[in-house]
Amino acid sequence: MRKTALLYLIPILLTQACSQPGQQEDHTESPKSEKTAFQTSNPWKPVTDVRADVAIVYSVKDHHGKANMTFEERVQTWREKGYTTHFMSGIAWGEYQDYFTGEWDGEWHLDEGQVTQKGDTLWHGHMVPYIVPSMNFIQYMKEKVIKRVIDAGIDAIYLEEPEFWAKSGYSEAFKREWKEYYGFDWRPQHESAENTYLSNKLKYHLYYRAVEECFSYAKEYGKTKGMDVRCYVPTHSLVNYSQWMIVSPEASLASLPSVDGYIAQVWTGTSREPNYYNGQAKERVFETAFLEYGSMESMTAPTGRKMYFLTDPIEDWPRDWADYKKNYQATFAAQLLYPMVANYEVMPWPDRIYEGLYRTSADSEEKAKIPRFYSTQMQVMINTLNDMPISDNKVSGSQGIAVLMSNSLMFQRFPTHQGYDDPQLSNFYGQALPLLKRGVPVKTVHIENVSFPRTWDNLNILVMSYSNMKPMQEKAHGHIADWVKNGGTLVYCGRDEDVFQSVQEWWNSDAHSFKAPSEDLFQKLGLKAPFEAGEFTYGKGKVVIMRKDPKEFILEENNDEEYIQTIQELYEAKSGKLEFKNHFSLTRGPYEIISVVNENEDTAPFIAKGKFIDLFDPEIPVLDKKQVQPGEQAFLYNIESVSNPNTPQVLATAARIYDEKVAKNEYTLVAKSPLNTTNVMRILLPGKPDSIAITNSSGTTLASTSSWDEGSKTCFLSFENNPEGIHIKLSW
């Protein structure tokens, strides 16, 4: 995750260098479960004992931060507390000073940073430059990082954020890689669209190569030690990287044998990036997060790779606690609306969450640690993730509509050429937001995955455009055409006027002479030039061409009616009524997830009736009715869904539960959570308890509060947490 603002000045490292000479398990089962995780660069501390399954230890650097420990010692502190330990490091940046300063191989490598047209090196914070991943650097990663990690007994490695900034591509290292890859001298990307396209294809290739090389080595070296090493890529979504003008391999990695899965790095910082809708540019955190998680889910679902969804209770930029809370709820609800993903990174960097100082209000400079009400709420939320089930249920709304994406979305974002602009990725959002804002749970499909049969499961309408991306392989068109022929409906939106249509690529070279890649697709769909707007039949399916760029649907107010009407008519011709509404809801086991969108004609709240625990309220009250306003989300535990209501059980808590024992008229358990936080619990019991005993690990009775709710047969408890365990005994 991006932890600091980018600095474009030459920092201390360069100054020093120049001055020197030359799927799913219950939380009570085996501790080997890897359903939930968090990442930290620090050793275990009682105030950050998050109680997820996995502690992902960050960085091999010894004496990291304030911890006067080696990497292996840091790992051991977490193992001693019962955690499975994994490893994470950046692959585009990290604490690799010994590589740049020549300590590793005796040669300086300061020319391997990512450099802009102005000659500025792009730095990740104050540490090191963003890297042009040469084969020499890859060798360093193998020898100095990956080998050491495996030697420490770690069998899961995460190399995060393989990132190449679109505005870079001017360093000597990049010029060398260009000559080797293309066979001709480097060309400045700002001089033509073709140069931009070639530059970004190379950036994409370099990190594809880096990830494949590092992970293949990890697996091979692991085998020599009798270990099955698993390899994951924590990465921002394709939506975010495209919007932030960063190039990364993304979906292509999912088919590499060496890649076992991803962490979807989606959080407030990515999802609050403004986008356009109905002529207005502003933050739409829930909607953006929904599309971000969706693009990550669809990237891996056809290939069967493991996917962790991440959320962050705060974000990288300093804001106030109320802002963090509101947006955390929005992203948290968005991730839960993907019922086939049930692995989670529950938080990154617990030290900054529990110990960091942030503003107490938006209009105050006073700073404080996380408020107790928020840490309690957060812990209730993350502890639900230890139990969150996979579900076959669908998000409410009309299913089967998707937007096509490609890695090449990242290729033509910067710089612009010949005046063609795509503000805030509007050609993508123009296809998705008009549907999402009307309560249609639109999905995404990756063109890199169209050869996998599962990509097409339950898909009725595919919307696509080549206004903002281009097909990297011709064979993708054959798979799309086959799907249409078998009954699919394709909606193509685009004028095909951007200058990238004519870059030298497969559609206009060798045997092809198409002016735009869409012409090859249309020809495969049985259409004839000049490929004008209209509706056409191909086999059992339909093709609709709309000669407007999707950005036009959202950059101006009330300009999406034709697009929506087209989708509605096509959908209702085959699949029944296309439902427009102002909310999304989903049931996952006992959990109810609700989000009500704003900017919708329907401004009525969503009202849920039943017997619920409100999991976004740190008091976890029992409600008979929950009203959710536009722009808000709700997360509820449905008490009436409990299949064995006569069995004592914890329904909601801000701690993780261990050692549950049920005897006649008695229920005992142990609760663990970070120090300096407050636990709340709601426990289902056969009757009102006449005795409640709460003691710490030494047997000392603790102060607590309790109450009984007769309507739900639940006991509420609250007391101070401790990672050593709080013992609870209830009798009735």
Coordinates of N, CA and C in Angstrom, one line a residue, residues 21-171:
P21 N 32.9 7.3 -2.2 CA 33.6 6.8 -3.4 C 33.0 5.6 -4.0
G22 N 33.6 5.5 -5.3 CA 33.2 4.4 -6.1 C 32.7 3.1 -5.3
Q23 N -10.8 -23.3 0.9 CA -11.3 -22.1 1.1 C -11.8 -22.1 2.4
Q24 N -12.2 -22.5 3.2 CA -12.7 -21.8 4.3 C -12.8 -22.7 5.6
E25 N -12.2 -22.1 6.7 CA -12.2 -22.8 7.9 C -12.8 -22.0 9.1
D26 N -13.4 -22.7 10.0 CA -14.0 -22.0 11.2 C -12.8 -21.5 12.1
H27 N -13.1 -20.4 12.8 CA -12.0 -19.8 13.6 C -11.6 -20.6 14.8
T28 N -12.4 -21.6 15.2 CA -12.1 -22.5 16.3 C -11.2 -23.7 15.9
E29 N -11.0 -23.8 14.6 CA -10.3 -25.0 14.1 C -8.8 -24.8 14.1
S30 N -8.1 -25.5 13.3 CA -6.6 -25.6 13.3 C -6.0 -24.2 13.1
P31 N -5.0 -23.8 13.9 CA -4.3 -22.6 13.7 C -3.6 -22.4 12.3
K32 N -3.6 -23.5 11.6 CA -3.0 -23.5 10.2 C -4.0 -22.8 9.2
S33 N -5.2 -22.5 9.7 CA -6.1 -21.8 8.8 C -5.4 -20.5 8.3
E34 N -5.7 -20.2 7.0 CA -5.1 -18.9 6.4 C -6.2 -18.1 5.8
K35 N -7.3 -18.0 6.5 CA -8.5 -17.3 6.0 C -8.3 -15.8 6.2
T36 N -7.7 -15.4 7.3 CA -7.5 -13.9 7.5 C -6.0 -13.7 7.8
A37 N -5.6 -12.4 7.5 CA -4.2 -12.0 7.7 C -4.1 -10.5 7.9
F38 N -2.9 -10.1 8.3 CA -2.6 -8.7 8.4 C -1.1 -8.6 8.1
Q39 N -0.6 -7.4 7.7 CA 0.8 -7.2 7.5 C 1.4 -6.2 8.4
T40 N 2.6 -6.5 8.9 CA 3.3 -5.6 9.8 C 4.8 -5.7 9.6
S41 N 5.5 -4.7 9.8 CA 6.9 -4.7 9.7 C 7.6 -4.8 11.1
N42 N 6.7 -4.8 12.1 CA 7.2 -4.8 13.5 C 7.1 -6.2 14.2
P43 N 7.8 -6.4 15.3 CA 7.6 -7.6 16.1 C 6.2 -7.6 16.8
W44 N 5.9 -8.7 17.4 CA 4.6 -8.8 18.2 C 4.7 -7.8 19.3
K45 N 3.5 -7.2 19.5 CA 3.3 -6.3 20.6 C 1.9 -6.5 21.1
P46 N 1.6 -6.4 22.4 CA 0.3 -6.7 22.9 C -0.7 -5.7 22.4
V47 N -0.3 -4.5 22.0 CA -1.3 -3.5 21.5 C -1.6 -3.7 20.0
T48 N -0.9 -4.6 19.4 CA -1.2 -4.9 17.9 C -1.5 -6.4 17.7
D49 N -1.9 -7.1 18.7 CA -2.2 -8.5 18.5 C -3.5 -8.7 17.9
V50 N -3.6 -8.6 16.6 CA -4.9 -8.5 15.9 C -5.7 -9.8 15.9
R51 N -5.0 -11.0 16.1 CA -5.7 -12.3 16.2 C -6.3 -12.7 14.9
A52 N -5.7 -12.3 13.8 CA -6.1 -13.0 12.5 C -5.3 -14.3 12.4
D53 N -5.4 -15.1 11.4 CA -4.7 -16.4 11.3 C -3.3 -16.2 11.0
V54 N -3.0 -15.2 10.1 CA -1.6 -15.0 9.6 C -1.1 -13.7 9.9
A55 N 0.2 -13.6 10.3 CA 0.9 -12.4 10.4 C 1.9 -12.4 9.3
I56 N 1.7 -11.4 8.3 CA 2.6 -11.3 7.2 C 3.7 -10.3 7.6
V57 N 4.9 -10.8 7.8 CA 6.0 -10.0 8.3 C 6.6 -9.3 7.1
Y58 N 6.7 -8.0 7.2 CA 7.2 -7.1 6.1 C 8.7 -6.8 6.2
S59 N 9.4 -7.0 5.1 CA 10.8 -6.6 4.9 C 11.8 -7.5 5.6
V60 N 12.9 -7.8 4.9 CA 13.9 -8.6 5.5 C 15.0 -7.8 6.2
K61 N 14.8 -6.5 6.1 CA 15.8 -5.6 6.7 C 15.9 -5.8 8.2
D62 N 17.1 -6.0 8.7 CA 17.4 -6.2 10.1 C 17.2 -4.8 10.8
H63 N 16.9 -4.9 12.1 CA 16.7 -3.6 12.9 C 15.8 -2.7 12.2
H64 N 14.6 -3.2 11.7 CA 13.7 -2.4 11.0 C 13.0 -1.5 11.9
G65 N 12.9 -0.2 11.6 CA 12.2 0.8 12.4 C 12.8 0.9 13.8
K66 N 11.9 0.8 14.8 CA 12.4 0.9 16.2 C 12.7 -0.5 16.8
A67 N 12.5 -1.5 16.0 CA 12.7 -2.9 16.5 C 14.2 -3.2 16.3
N68 N 14.9 -3.4 17.4 CA 16.3 -3.8 17.3 C 16.4 -5.3 17.2
M69 N 15.9 -5.8 16.1 CA 15.8 -7.3 15.9 C 16.2 -7.6 14.5
T70 N 16.7 -8.8 14.3 CA 16.9 -9.3 12.9 C 15.5 -9.7 12.3
F71 N 15.5 -9.9 11.0 CA 14.2 -10.3 10.4 C 13.7 -11.6 11.1
E72 N 14.6 -12.6 11.2 CA 14.2 -13.9 11.8 C 13.7 -13.7 13.2
E73 N 14.3 -12.8 14.0 CA 13.8 -12.6 15.3 C 12.4 -12.0 15.3
R74 N 12.1 -11.1 14.4 CA 10.8 -10.5 14.3 C 9.8 -11.6 14.0
V75 N 10.1 -12.4 13.0 CA 9.2 -13.5 12.6 C 8.9 -14.4 13.9
Q76 N 9.9 -14.7 14.6 CA 9.8 -15.6 15.8 C 8.8 -15.1 16.8
T77 N 8.8 -13.7 17.0 CA 7.9 -13.2 18.0 C 6.4 -13.5 17.7
W78 N 6.1 -13.5 16.4 CA 4.7 -13.8 16.0 C 4.5 -15.3 16.1
R79 N 5.4 -16.1 15.7 CA 5.2 -17.5 15.8 C 5.0 -18.0 17.3
E80 N 5.7 -17.3 18.2 CA 5.6 -17.7 19.6 C 4.2 -17.4 20.1
K81 N 3.5 -16.5 19.5 CA 2.1 -16.2 19.9 C 1.0 -17.0 19.1
G82 N 1.5 -18.0 18.3 CA 0.6 -18.9 17.7 C 0.2 -18.5 16.3
Y83 N 0.9 -17.5 15.7 CA 0.5 -17.1 14.3 C 1.3 -17.9 13.3
T84 N 0.6 -18.2 12.2 CA 1.3 -18.6 11.0 C 2.0 -17.4 10.4
T85 N 3.2 -17.5 10.0 CA 4.0 -16.3 9.5 C 4.2 -16.4 8.0
H86 N 3.9 -15.4 7.3 CA 4.2 -15.2 5.9 C 5.2 -14.0 5.7
F87 N 5.5 -13.7 4.5 CA 6.5 -12.6 4.2 C 6.0 -11.7 3.1
M88 N 6.2 -10.4 3.2 CA 5.8 -9.5 2.2 C 6.9 -8.4 2.0
S89 N 7.1 -8.0 0.8 CA 8.0 -6.9 0.5 C 7.5 -6.3 -0.8
G90 N 7.9 -5.0 -1.1 CA 7.7 -4.4 -2.4 C 8.6 -5.0 -3.4
I91 N 8.1 -5.0 -4.6 CA 9.0 -5.5 -5.7 C 9.4 -4.3 -6.6
A92 N 8.6 -3.2 -6.6 CA 9.0 -2.0 -7.3 C 9.8 -1.0 -6.5
W93 N 9.8 -1.2 -5.2 CA 10.4 -0.4 -4.2 C 10.6 -1.2 -2.9
G94 N 11.4 -0.7 -2.1 CA 11.6 -1.4 -0.8 C 12.9 -0.9 -0.2
E95 N 13.3 -1.6 0.8 CA 14.5 -1.2 1.5 C 15.7 -1.8 0.9
Y96 N 16.0 -1.4 -0.3 CA 17.0 -2.1 -1.1 C 18.2 -1.2 -1.3
Q97 N 18.6 -0.4 -0.3 CA 19.7 0.6 -0.4 C 21.0 -0.1 -0.8
D98 N 21.2 -1.3 -0.3 CA 22.4 -2.0 -0.5 C 22.6 -2.4 -2.0
Y99 N 21.5 -2.5 -2.7 CA 21.5 -2.7 -4.1 C 22.0 -1.5 -4.9
F100 N 21.4 -0.3 -4.5 CA 21.6 0.9 -5.3 C 23.0 1.4 -5.0
T101 N 23.5 1.3 -3.7 CA 24.8 1.8 -3.3 C 26.0 0.9 -3.6
G102 N 25.7 -0.3 -4.2 CA 26.8 -1.1 -4.6 C 27.3 -2.1 -3.5
E103 N 26.6 -2.1 -2.4 CA 27.0 -3.0 -1.3 C 26.9 -4.5 -1.7
W104 N 25.9 -4.7 -2.5 CA 25.6 -6.1 -2.9 C 26.6 -6.7 -3.9
D105 N 26.8 -6.0 -5.0 CA 27.7 -6.5 -6.0 C 28.8 -5.6 -6.4
G106 N 29.1 -4.6 -5.6 CA 30.2 -3.7 -5.8 C 30.0 -2.7 -6.9
E107 N 28.8 -2.6 -7.5 CA 28.5 -1.6 -8.5 C 27.3 -0.7 -8.1
W108 N 27.4 0.6 -8.4 CA 26.3 1.5 -8.2 C 25.2 1.2 -9.2
H109 N 24.0 1.4 -8.8 CA 22.8 1.1 -9.6 C 21.8 2.3 -9.5
L110 N 22.3 3.5 -9.3 CA 21.4 4.6 -9.2 C 20.7 5.0 -10.5
D111 N 21.2 4.4 -11.6 CA 20.5 4.7 -12.9 C 19.4 3.8 -13.1
E112 N 19.0 3.0 -12.2 CA 17.9 2.0 -12.4 C 16.6 2.5 -11.7
G113 N 16.5 3.7 -11.4 CA 15.3 4.3 -10.9 C 14.4 4.7 -12.1
Q114 N 13.1 4.8 -11.8 CA 12.1 5.3 -12.8 C 12.2 6.8 -12.9
V115 N 12.4 7.3 -14.1 CA 12.8 8.7 -14.3 C 11.7 9.3 -15.3
T116 N 11.3 10.6 -15.0 CA 10.3 11.3 -15.8 C 11.1 12.0 -16.9
Q117 N 10.2 12.6 -17.8 CA 10.8 13.4 -18.9 C 11.6 14.6 -18.4
K118 N 11.3 15.1 -17.3 CA 12.0 16.2 -16.7 C 13.4 15.8 -16.1
G119 N 13.6 14.5 -16.0 CA 14.8 14.0 -15.4 C 14.7 13.7 -13.9
D120 N 13.5 13.8 -13.3 CA 13.3 13.6 -11.9 C 13.1 12.1 -11.7
T121 N 13.8 11.6 -10.7 CA 13.7 10.2 -10.3 C 12.5 10.1 -9.3
L122 N 11.6 9.1 -9.5 CA 10.4 8.9 -8.7 C 10.8 8.0 -7.5
W123 N 10.6 8.6 -6.3 CA 11.0 7.9 -5.1 C 9.8 7.5 -4.3
H124 N 9.9 6.3 -3.7 CA 8.8 5.9 -2.8 C 9.2 6.3 -1.4
G125 N 8.6 7.4 -1.0 CA 8.9 8.0 0.3 C 10.4 8.4 0.3
H126 N 11.0 8.2 1.4 CA 12.5 8.6 1.5 C 13.4 7.4 1.3
M127 N 12.8 6.2 0.9 CA 13.6 5.0 0.9 C 14.5 4.8 -0.3
V128 N 13.9 4.4 -1.4 CA 14.6 4.1 -2.6 C 13.8 4.5 -3.8
P129 N 14.4 4.6 -5.0 CA 13.6 4.9 -6.2 C 12.6 3.8 -6.5
Y130 N 11.5 4.1 -7.2 CA 10.8 3.1 -7.9 C 11.8 2.5 -9.0
I131 N 11.8 1.2 -9.1 CA 12.8 0.5 -9.8 C 12.5 0.1 -11.2
V132 N 13.4 0.2 -12.1 CA 13.3 -0.5 -13.4 C 13.9 -1.9 -13.1
P133 N 13.1 -2.9 -13.1 CA 13.5 -4.2 -12.6 C 14.4 -5.0 -13.6
S134 N 15.6 -4.7 -13.6 CA 16.6 -5.3 -14.5 C 16.8 -6.8 -14.0
M135 N 17.4 -7.6 -14.9 CA 17.7 -9.0 -14.5 C 18.7 -9.0 -13.4
N136 N 19.6 -8.0 -13.3 CA 20.5 -7.9 -12.2 C 19.7 -7.7 -10.9
F137 N 18.8 -6.7 -10.9 CA 18.0 -6.5 -9.7 C 17.2 -7.8 -9.3
I138 N 16.6 -8.4 -10.3 CA 15.9 -9.7 -10.0 C 16.8 -10.7 -9.3
Q139 N 18.1 -10.8 -9.8 CA 19.0 -11.7 -9.2 C 19.2 -11.3 -7.7
Y140 N 19.3 -10.0 -7.5 CA 19.5 -9.5 -6.1 C 18.3 -9.9 -5.2
M141 N 17.1 -9.8 -5.8 CA 15.9 -10.2 -5.0 C 15.9 -11.7 -4.7
K142 N 16.4 -12.5 -5.6 CA 16.4 -13.9 -5.4 C 17.4 -14.2 -4.2
E143 N 18.6 -13.7 -4.4 CA 19.7 -14.0 -3.4 C 19.5 -13.4 -2.1
K144 N 19.2 -12.1 -2.0 CA 19.2 -11.4 -0.8 C 17.8 -11.4 0.0
V145 N 16.8 -11.6 -0.8 CA 15.4 -11.5 -0.1 C 14.8 -12.9 -0.1
I146 N 14.5 -13.5 -1.3 CA 13.7 -14.7 -1.3 C 14.4 -15.9 -0.7
K147 N 15.6 -16.1 -0.9 CA 16.4 -17.2 -0.3 C 16.4 -17.1 1.2
R148 N 16.6 -15.9 1.7 CA 16.7 -15.7 3.2 C 15.3 -16.0 3.8
V149 N 14.3 -15.6 3.1 CA 12.9 -15.8 3.7 C 12.6 -17.3 3.8
I150 N 12.9 -18.0 2.7 CA 12.6 -19.4 2.7 C 13.5 -20.2 3.7
D151 N 14.8 -19.7 3.8 CA 15.7 -20.3 4.8 C 15.1 -20.1 6.2
A152 N 14.3 -19.0 6.4 CA 13.7 -18.8 7.7 C 12.5 -19.6 8.0
G153 N 12.2 -20.5 7.0 CA 11.0 -21.4 7.2 C 9.7 -20.9 6.7
I154 N 9.7 -19.8 6.0 CA 8.4 -19.2 5.5 C 8.1 -19.8 4.2
D155 N 6.8 -20.2 4.0 CA 6.4 -20.9 2.8 C 5.4 -20.1 2.0
A156 N 5.2 -18.8 2.3 CA 4.3 -18.0 1.6 C 4.9 -16.6 1.4
I157 N 5.1 -16.2 0.2 CA 5.8 -14.9 -0.1 C 4.8 -14.0 -0.9
Y158 N 4.8 -12.8 -0.5 CA 4.0 -11.7 -1.2 C 4.9 -10.7 -1.7
L159 N 5.0 -10.5 -3.0 CA 5.8 -9.4 -3.5 C 4.8 -8.3 -4.1
E160 N 4.7 -7.2 -3.4 CA 3.6 -6.3 -3.6 C 3.9 -5.2 -4.6
E161 N 2.8 -4.8 -5.3 CA 2.8 -3.6 -6.1 C 3.9 -3.5 -7.2
P162 N 3.8 -4.4 -8.1 CA 4.7 -4.3 -9.3 C 4.3 -3.1 -10.1
E163 N 4.9 -2.0 -9.8 CA 4.4 -0.7 -10.4 C 5.4 0.0 -11.2
F164 N 5.0 0.5 -12.4 CA 5.8 1.3 -13.2 C 5.0 2.5 -13.6
W165 N 5.4 3.7 -13.2 CA 4.6 4.9 -13.4 C 4.6 5.3 -14.9
A166 N 3.4 5.6 -15.4 CA 3.2 5.9 -16.8 C 4.1 7.1 -17.2
K167 N 4.3 8.0 -16.3 CA 5.0 9.2 -16.7 C 6.5 9.0 -16.7
S168 N 7.0 7.8 -16.2 CA 8.4 7.5 -16.3 C 8.7 6.8 -17.6
G169 N 10.0 6.4 -17.7 CA 10.4 5.7 -18.9 C 11.6 6.5 -19.6
Y170 N 12.4 7.2 -18.8 CA 13.4 8.0 -19.4 C 14.8 7.7 -18.8
S171 N 14.9 6.7 -18.0 CA 16.2 6.4 -17.3 C 17.1 5.6 -18.3

